[in-house]
Amino acid sequence: MNGLDAWTLVHLAALAVPVAFAAVAAFAPLQATRASAFALVVAALVAAATAGVFGPPPSPLLGLRLDGVTAVMLALVALLGFVVVRFSRTHLQGEPALPRYFRWLSTTLAAVTAIVLADDLLAIALAWTVTSVALHQLLTFYPTRAAALIAAHKKFLVSRLADVCLAGSLALVHTTVGSLALDDIAAAVATWPSLPLAMELAAALLVCAVALRSAQLPFHGWLTQVMEAPTPVSALLHAGVVNIGGLVLIRVAPWIAQAVAAQWLLIAIGLVTALVAATVMTTRVSIKVALAWSTCAQMGFMLVQCGLGAWSAALLHIVAHSLYKAHAFLDAGSVVARWQQRAMTPAPARPGAGALAWAGVGIASSFAATTALDLGPAGTWPALVSSVLVGLALLPLQRGSATALRVLAVVLLSCAWHVVLSELVATAHAPANPLAWALTGVAFVGFAAVHLALRRHPHGRLARRLHPWLFAGLYLDERFTRLSFRIWPPRRPEAPSSPRPMPLRTSMETRT
């Protein structure tokens, strides 16, 4: 069998994943467990084939794009889908609407896998819209819960606004390039000395669509308020669906790398959301709400990575965040038991000079590894800022017994994953912007300094002034809700069904 025939079979196998989920959604919703297991096996085989078993992949066949990014994301979606489906069957056992739930869950998974495999922006946009509509049905699984309906309605409004931005972007791209295929867009961008104004505007509209779908400020309220939905739906949303924007940006990386305005827009939106949401998260008591604010912050950081041109870091961030957040939501029910156990142990020391020392060790080792392995965009600023971010991420190690060996192990593991994923993402992009990297580094260093001050003095003057505003989320969602609901108010919840009254019996019937 020659290489082309083998790759044709691989493409057909990959196409079977969304088709299987769609078939289950249409004809046998209760067979979602078998469909997800089938998808996981096929995704593993496709990932193995894409790794080089049959040689380098050919041009896209059947409208499917099989490359390293597809292999990683398809395996990730199949794994998360399998776990969420298995968890749902146990978590929602006995629910009368379970077939409807699995129907929309399978539709969501089919649409997400179609996004991963698509080689055309129009196909990505259509599948993205189907994902949003199917997820809306999952978020309103309990139609009598007013909070769930309001949050789903806000998400519906934000998603439709994102659809408008996406449609405008695609129209400009098709008018300028004449095609919406990813390879055609990349080839056209490579031939232009500078992007036409229409492509700059199209890139900005695409960034707006991604920011809206990624729950960036001030359009974030729906993500922090969908806790009335079933737990597996929250896991699927936070671990999978909300990450789609990062994948779309990675797919059009050669185009975004030439759009300077879009890069700055990504950095501005992502930085504000990441820093504000991460700070607001520290004021939350509910574990699910705190995780939701964490997702907002993580998505903001992912947009910053894309704006800086750190595409391999963005891909690694999508994979790591998806796995972590799925586990966090599905394991949220046992948090109370663990909290009670921790209450019996002494509280960890607050970060101090020791934590800063370990952070310094992490920065030095990360900078050395990044420079030696030539990771990420070339230049001193990218290497330095990346190392600072790795060092700041090591601060939580101070909660335990931080050692130099532990710090070095974390740094080397992070660099190893970057080496692996950098081979899967195209790197022929524009050179790094030193000013953007410098501003990002300064912003995160300032953010870390404020957090350390709040941790060291939780009842100080700064904490007392900031806490009311942070606890209210800077009142951003309240303003958005008032404005949007004036234009399109939500529907009222359904009245809960009352049990059927027992028929009255006479005394003679009772004796009988």
XYZ file of C-alpha atoms in Angstrom:
512
model
C 0.000 0.000 0.000
C 1.570 3.312 -1.033
C 1.740 6.386 1.163
C -1.200 8.171 -0.444
C -3.514 5.195 0.031
C -2.452 4.875 3.661
C -3.067 8.562 4.290
C -6.480 8.312 2.604
C -7.437 5.625 5.100
C -6.159 7.791 7.946
C -8.293 10.702 6.724
C -11.329 8.440 6.515
C -10.665 7.195 10.040
C -10.414 10.767 11.313
C -13.661 11.677 9.568
C -15.339 8.772 11.355
C -14.949 10.526 14.737
C -17.373 13.452 14.202
C -19.622 11.244 12.061
C -19.919 8.716 14.889
C -20.867 11.394 17.418
C -23.375 12.924 14.987
C -24.948 9.521 14.295
C -25.283 8.813 18.003
C -26.856 12.244 18.569
C -29.413 11.601 15.828
C -30.336 7.949 16.294
C -29.068 6.419 19.561
C -28.230 9.049 22.210
C -27.834 6.470 24.987
C -24.956 4.873 23.048
C -22.734 7.906 23.697
C -20.386 5.849 25.884
C -19.581 3.447 23.060
C -19.205 6.308 20.600
C -16.772 8.133 22.873
C -14.727 4.954 23.383
C -14.629 4.446 19.606
C -13.551 8.079 19.130
C -10.751 7.681 21.675
C -9.343 4.584 19.927
C -9.551 6.189 16.470
C -7.980 9.426 17.730
C -5.054 7.464 19.160
C -4.526 5.699 15.826
C -4.737 8.977 13.878
C -2.274 10.620 16.268
C 0.154 7.714 15.822
C -0.166 7.916 12.029
C 0.332 11.682 12.034
C 3.486 11.264 14.122
C 5.209 9.862 11.038
C 4.239 6.226 10.630
C 3.291 6.796 6.991
C 5.717 9.615 6.316
C 4.907 13.335 6.109
C 1.188 14.066 5.626
C 0.044 15.152 2.154
C -2.084 18.167 1.308
C -5.485 18.186 3.046
C -7.814 15.482 1.783
C -11.614 15.325 2.101
C -11.561 18.832 3.567
C -9.595 17.543 6.583
C -6.306 18.889 7.904
C -4.088 16.257 9.516
C -0.920 17.607 11.093
C 0.730 17.662 14.495
C -1.735 20.157 15.943
C -4.665 18.041 14.726
C -3.172 14.914 16.283
C -2.724 16.550 19.689
C -6.125 18.245 19.740
C -8.051 15.248 18.382
C -6.561 12.988 21.047
C -7.325 15.611 23.713
C -10.968 16.076 22.638
C -11.543 12.317 22.386
C -10.074 11.741 25.848
C -12.104 14.527 27.452
C -15.242 13.397 25.631
C -14.823 9.832 26.868
C -14.288 10.948 30.475
C -17.201 13.402 30.446
C -19.590 10.853 28.910
C -18.650 8.164 31.439
C -18.971 10.627 34.318
C -22.338 11.861 33.003
C -23.840 8.382 32.909
C -23.186 7.966 36.640
C -23.757 11.573 37.711
C -27.135 11.932 35.951
C -28.392 8.401 36.469
C -32.165 8.393 36.847
C -32.732 11.739 35.138
C -35.785 11.452 32.845
C -34.181 13.814 30.293
C -30.979 11.771 30.013
C -31.506 10.821 26.316
C -31.914 14.499 25.428
C -28.771 15.309 27.421
C -26.669 12.717 25.581
C -28.103 13.850 22.251
C -26.848 17.411 22.744
C -23.613 16.257 24.375
C -22.820 14.089 21.336
C -23.707 16.990 19.038
C -21.289 19.236 20.921
C -18.478 16.682 20.687
C -19.159 16.134 16.974
C -18.931 19.885 16.314
C -15.732 20.302 18.347
C -13.996 17.439 16.523
C -15.134 18.968 13.229
C -13.401 22.223 14.223
C -10.217 20.312 15.030
C -10.224 18.540 11.656
C -11.451 21.373 9.402
C -9.147 22.934 6.811
C -11.445 25.812 5.910
C -12.427 28.891 7.916
C -16.058 28.618 6.814
C -16.267 25.032 8.091
C -14.644 26.126 11.358
C -17.121 28.995 11.746
C -20.168 26.793 11.059
C -18.996 24.063 13.436
C -18.224 26.698 16.066
C -21.796 27.992 15.832
C -23.198 24.453 16.108
C -21.057 23.960 19.213
C -22.529 27.099 20.760
C -26.135 26.112 19.998
C -25.692 22.556 21.309
C -23.943 23.783 24.443
C -26.844 26.172 25.071
C -29.155 23.163 25.321
C -26.835 21.565 27.868
C -26.611 24.726 29.956
C -30.419 24.834 30.144
C -30.736 21.155 31.047
C -32.747 22.212 34.107
C -35.363 24.571 32.584
C -36.837 25.530 35.963
C -33.628 27.115 37.281
C -33.741 30.848 36.678
C -29.998 31.338 37.251
C -29.163 28.738 34.587
C -31.471 30.364 32.040
C -30.051 33.841 32.671
C -26.435 32.675 32.326
C -27.248 30.684 29.176
C -29.088 33.694 27.735
C -26.063 35.923 28.309
C -23.842 33.357 26.639
C -26.262 33.187 23.726
C -26.086 36.969 23.247
C -22.276 37.030 23.425
C -22.011 34.104 21.010
C -24.278 35.762 18.463
C -22.182 38.919 18.661
C -19.121 36.735 18.078
C -20.848 35.191 15.054
C -21.331 38.661 13.571
C -17.637 39.487 14.031
C -16.627 36.130 12.579
C -18.914 36.540 9.568
C -17.448 39.978 8.863
C -13.919 38.604 9.118
C -14.645 35.725 6.720
C -16.297 38.059 4.218
C -13.226 40.314 4.147
C -10.856 37.353 3.828
C -12.799 35.811 0.961
C -13.014 39.146 -0.835
C -9.245 39.726 -0.506
C -7.810 36.209 -0.875
C -10.567 34.550 -2.904
C -10.551 31.474 -0.675
C -11.115 30.502 2.939
C -8.787 27.473 2.935
C -6.071 27.753 5.569
C -3.235 26.959 3.142
C -4.493 29.517 0.624
C -4.612 32.221 3.295
C -1.088 31.385 4.477
C 0.224 31.389 0.877
C -1.381 34.758 0.138
C 0.011 36.321 3.317
C 3.501 35.060 2.446
C 3.439 36.851 -0.911
C 2.426 40.268 0.439
C 5.123 42.682 1.671
C 2.518 43.990 4.123
C -1.060 43.063 4.900
C -3.818 44.930 3.035
C -6.122 47.033 5.179
C -8.957 44.561 4.628
C -6.881 41.704 6.060
C -5.838 43.845 9.038
C -9.493 44.581 9.746
C -10.426 40.933 9.222
C -7.754 39.882 11.731
C -9.079 42.386 14.278
C -12.639 41.059 13.817
C -11.389 37.495 14.239
C -9.641 38.495 17.474
C -12.884 40.076 18.716
C -14.794 36.878 17.927
C -12.222 34.775 19.785
C -12.233 37.144 22.772
C -16.034 37.038 22.987
C -16.137 33.245 22.824
C -13.268 32.994 25.346
C -15.165 34.939 28.050
C -12.866 37.952 28.126
C -13.773 41.056 30.131
C -16.374 42.553 30.181
C -18.213 39.693 28.398
C -17.238 37.111 30.996
C -20.302 36.978 33.238
C -21.918 33.951 31.606
C -18.867 31.769 32.283
C -18.839 32.551 36.007
C -22.593 31.977 36.354
C -23.253 28.664 34.581
C -22.828 26.674 37.778
C -26.504 25.618 37.700
C -25.702 23.311 34.794
C -24.705 19.687 35.524
C -21.097 19.247 36.655
C -19.975 17.327 33.522
C -21.300 20.194 31.385
C -19.153 22.635 33.355
C -16.148 20.361 32.852
C -16.777 20.136 29.098
C -17.250 23.900 28.815
C -14.199 24.960 30.820
C -11.888 22.192 29.650
C -12.834 22.014 25.995
C -15.274 24.417 24.382
C -13.818 27.641 25.756
C -10.357 26.672 24.444
C -11.507 26.619 20.812
C -10.485 30.236 20.291
C -6.847 29.412 20.938
C -6.937 26.577 18.404
C -8.462 28.875 15.768
C -5.690 31.430 16.321
C -3.028 28.727 16.011
C -4.577 27.599 12.719
C -4.227 31.112 11.251
C -0.882 31.845 12.921
C 0.926 32.917 9.701
C -1.792 35.526 9.114
C -2.027 36.817 12.708
C 1.776 37.034 12.904
C 1.678 39.710 10.187
C -1.278 41.650 11.632
C 0.339 44.033 14.101
C -2.924 45.644 15.219
C -4.470 42.239 15.927
C -1.412 41.230 17.960
C -1.657 44.313 20.168
C -5.397 43.762 20.536
C -4.769 40.199 21.711
C -2.149 41.360 24.207
C -4.321 44.191 25.557
C -7.469 42.091 25.971
C -5.595 39.090 27.330
C -3.466 41.031 29.818
C -6.398 42.937 31.320
C -8.503 39.789 31.635
C -5.698 37.607 32.980
C -4.609 40.043 35.680
C -8.073 41.176 36.776
C -9.676 37.718 36.715
C -6.776 36.106 38.587
C -7.082 38.760 41.305
C -10.879 38.480 41.552
C -10.511 34.698 41.842
C -8.739 35.119 45.200
C -11.887 36.681 46.728
C -14.178 33.763 45.867
C -15.310 31.135 48.377
C -17.258 28.798 46.070
C -14.836 26.354 44.444
C -16.732 26.279 41.135
C -16.953 30.061 40.882
C -13.241 30.346 41.676
C -12.499 27.806 38.932
C -14.650 29.816 36.509
C -12.679 33.004 37.205
C -9.514 30.943 36.817
C -10.695 29.893 33.356
C -11.218 33.552 32.382
C -7.675 34.329 33.515
C -6.198 31.316 31.745
C -7.935 32.194 28.488
C -6.580 35.729 28.781
C -3.062 34.386 29.242
C -3.536 32.160 26.202
C -4.499 35.196 24.094
C -1.372 36.982 25.323
C 0.736 34.022 24.193
C -0.863 34.152 20.746
C -0.352 37.912 20.553
C 3.332 37.473 21.392
C 3.776 34.780 18.741
C 4.484 32.013 21.274
C 2.367 29.490 19.390
C 3.905 26.327 20.837
C 3.406 27.758 24.339
C -0.239 28.464 23.494
C -0.764 24.887 22.312
C 0.865 23.516 25.460
C -1.296 25.841 27.531
C -4.485 24.557 25.846
C -3.581 20.928 26.550
C -2.457 21.502 30.145
C -5.381 23.749 31.027
C -7.924 21.348 29.533
C -6.647 18.378 31.504
C -6.321 20.340 34.731
C -9.717 22.050 34.526
C -11.587 18.849 33.579
C -10.129 17.113 36.627
C -10.834 20.127 38.849
C -14.531 20.310 37.939
C -15.195 16.576 37.988
C -13.400 16.335 41.337
C -15.115 19.399 42.842
C -17.494 17.248 44.878
C -14.673 15.895 47.065
C -13.185 19.316 47.797
C -15.123 19.674 51.055
C -13.747 16.397 52.410
C -10.199 17.401 51.548
C -10.726 20.833 53.073
C -11.845 19.237 56.329
C -8.735 17.079 56.292
C -6.470 20.053 55.684
C -8.162 21.939 58.526
C -6.603 19.422 60.905
C -3.079 20.288 59.711
C -1.135 23.500 60.331
C -1.593 26.250 57.757
C 1.319 26.686 55.321
C 3.558 29.673 55.716
C 2.868 32.724 53.593
C 5.298 33.311 50.721
C 8.295 35.287 51.794
C 11.985 35.527 51.065
C 12.220 31.772 50.562
C 9.605 31.823 47.823
C 11.386 34.669 46.042
C 14.650 32.724 46.248
C 13.068 29.682 44.610
C 11.498 31.916 41.990
C 14.952 33.303 41.250
C 16.322 29.791 40.844
C 13.470 28.997 38.463
C 14.075 32.148 36.392
C 17.808 31.461 36.081
C 17.386 27.790 35.155
C 14.533 28.510 32.749
C 16.491 31.259 31.011
C 19.481 28.953 30.599
C 17.325 26.128 29.211
C 15.335 28.449 26.923
C 18.485 29.997 25.489
C 20.279 26.674 25.049
C 17.310 24.919 23.411
C 16.244 27.950 21.352
C 12.623 27.758 22.483
C 9.949 30.171 21.338
C 10.495 33.374 19.331
C 14.108 34.380 18.882
C 15.502 37.241 20.933
C 16.627 38.121 24.449
C 13.318 39.629 25.566
C 11.204 36.554 24.749
C 13.639 34.282 26.584
C 13.826 36.589 29.593
C 10.080 37.187 29.903
C 9.301 33.495 29.432
C 11.777 32.668 32.176
C 10.267 35.261 34.515
C 6.800 33.796 33.983
C 8.089 30.292 34.733
C 9.780 31.593 37.867
C 6.621 33.338 39.073
C 4.644 30.167 38.442
C 6.938 28.404 40.932
C 5.852 30.636 43.830
C 3.077 28.221 44.939
C 5.787 25.609 45.604
C 6.535 27.572 48.755
C 3.361 26.053 50.205
C 5.210 22.765 50.456
C 8.825 21.809 50.935
C 10.434 23.497 47.962
C 13.849 22.185 47.039
C 16.255 23.083 44.288
C 15.782 19.634 42.744
C 12.010 20.077 42.664
C 12.279 23.513 41.057
C 14.735 22.271 38.423
C 12.504 19.265 37.669
C 9.502 21.514 37.024
C 11.554 23.832 34.802
C 13.063 21.003 32.769
C 9.674 19.302 32.370
C 8.168 22.543 31.088
C 11.018 23.026 28.631
C 10.752 19.414 27.460
C 7.083 19.835 26.625
C 7.854 23.069 24.773
C 10.475 21.239 22.712
C 7.976 18.542 21.751
C 5.135 20.893 20.833
C 7.351 23.421 19.050
C 7.952 20.708 16.440
C 4.214 20.532 15.758
C 3.510 24.240 15.225
C 4.808 26.165 12.230
C 7.478 28.672 13.296
C 7.975 30.660 10.079
C 6.327 33.747 11.484
C 7.231 37.393 12.017
C 10.049 38.169 14.480
C 9.170 38.844 18.100
C 8.182 42.352 19.177
C 10.579 43.345 22.004
C 8.274 46.118 23.259
C 5.312 43.754 23.561
C 7.375 41.184 25.439
C 8.787 43.838 27.768
C 5.353 45.279 28.600
C 4.024 41.782 29.249
C 6.893 41.020 31.609
C 6.443 44.271 33.525
C 2.683 43.683 33.831
C 3.099 40.195 35.286
C 5.858 41.265 37.663
C 3.631 44.071 38.957
C 0.759 41.632 39.278
C 2.923 39.241 41.323
C 4.061 42.087 43.575
C 0.461 43.121 44.318
C -0.522 39.527 45.071
C 2.400 39.046 47.419
C 1.474 42.264 49.231
C -2.131 41.126 49.616
C -1.035 37.704 50.826
C 1.384 39.149 53.374
C -1.104 41.759 54.640
C -4.628 40.379 54.054
C -6.160 43.002 56.377
C -4.028 45.931 55.349
C -5.123 49.228 53.862
C -4.640 48.074 50.252
C -6.645 44.880 50.814
C -9.508 46.764 52.480
C -9.754 49.168 49.550
C -9.521 46.570 46.801
C -11.625 43.772 48.265
C -15.130 45.291 47.724
C -14.347 46.072 44.086
C -12.694 42.732 43.440
C -15.469 40.789 45.142
C -17.947 42.539 42.821
C -15.808 41.819 39.748
C -15.407 45.578 39.237
C -19.184 45.599 38.510
C -18.438 44.870 34.846
C -20.941 42.073 34.451
C -23.747 44.062 36.088
C -23.341 46.864 33.560
C -23.243 44.423 30.639
C -26.305 42.589 31.939
C -28.414 45.759 32.269
C -27.497 46.926 28.794
C -27.962 43.594 27.027
C -31.219 42.680 28.769
C -32.770 45.973 27.714
C -32.180 44.927 24.118
C -33.042 41.211 24.453
C -34.503 40.086 27.805
C -34.311 36.393 28.795
C -37.312 34.093 28.862
C -38.962 33.146 32.118
C -38.195 29.742 33.655
C -40.714 26.962 33.313
C -42.932 26.277 36.274
C -41.844 23.116 38.108
C -44.136 20.226 37.366
C -46.231 19.234 40.362
C -46.855 15.583 41.171
C -50.124 14.125 39.924
C -52.736 14.228 42.764
C -53.870 10.892 44.165
C -57.532 10.075 43.421
C -59.931 10.444 46.337
C -61.376 7.196 47.650
C -64.505 6.626 49.657
C -64.456 4.788 52.940
C -66.047 1.745 51.291
C -63.331 1.652 48.565
C -60.676 1.913 51.260
C -62.058 -1.049 53.146
C -62.270 -3.055 49.959
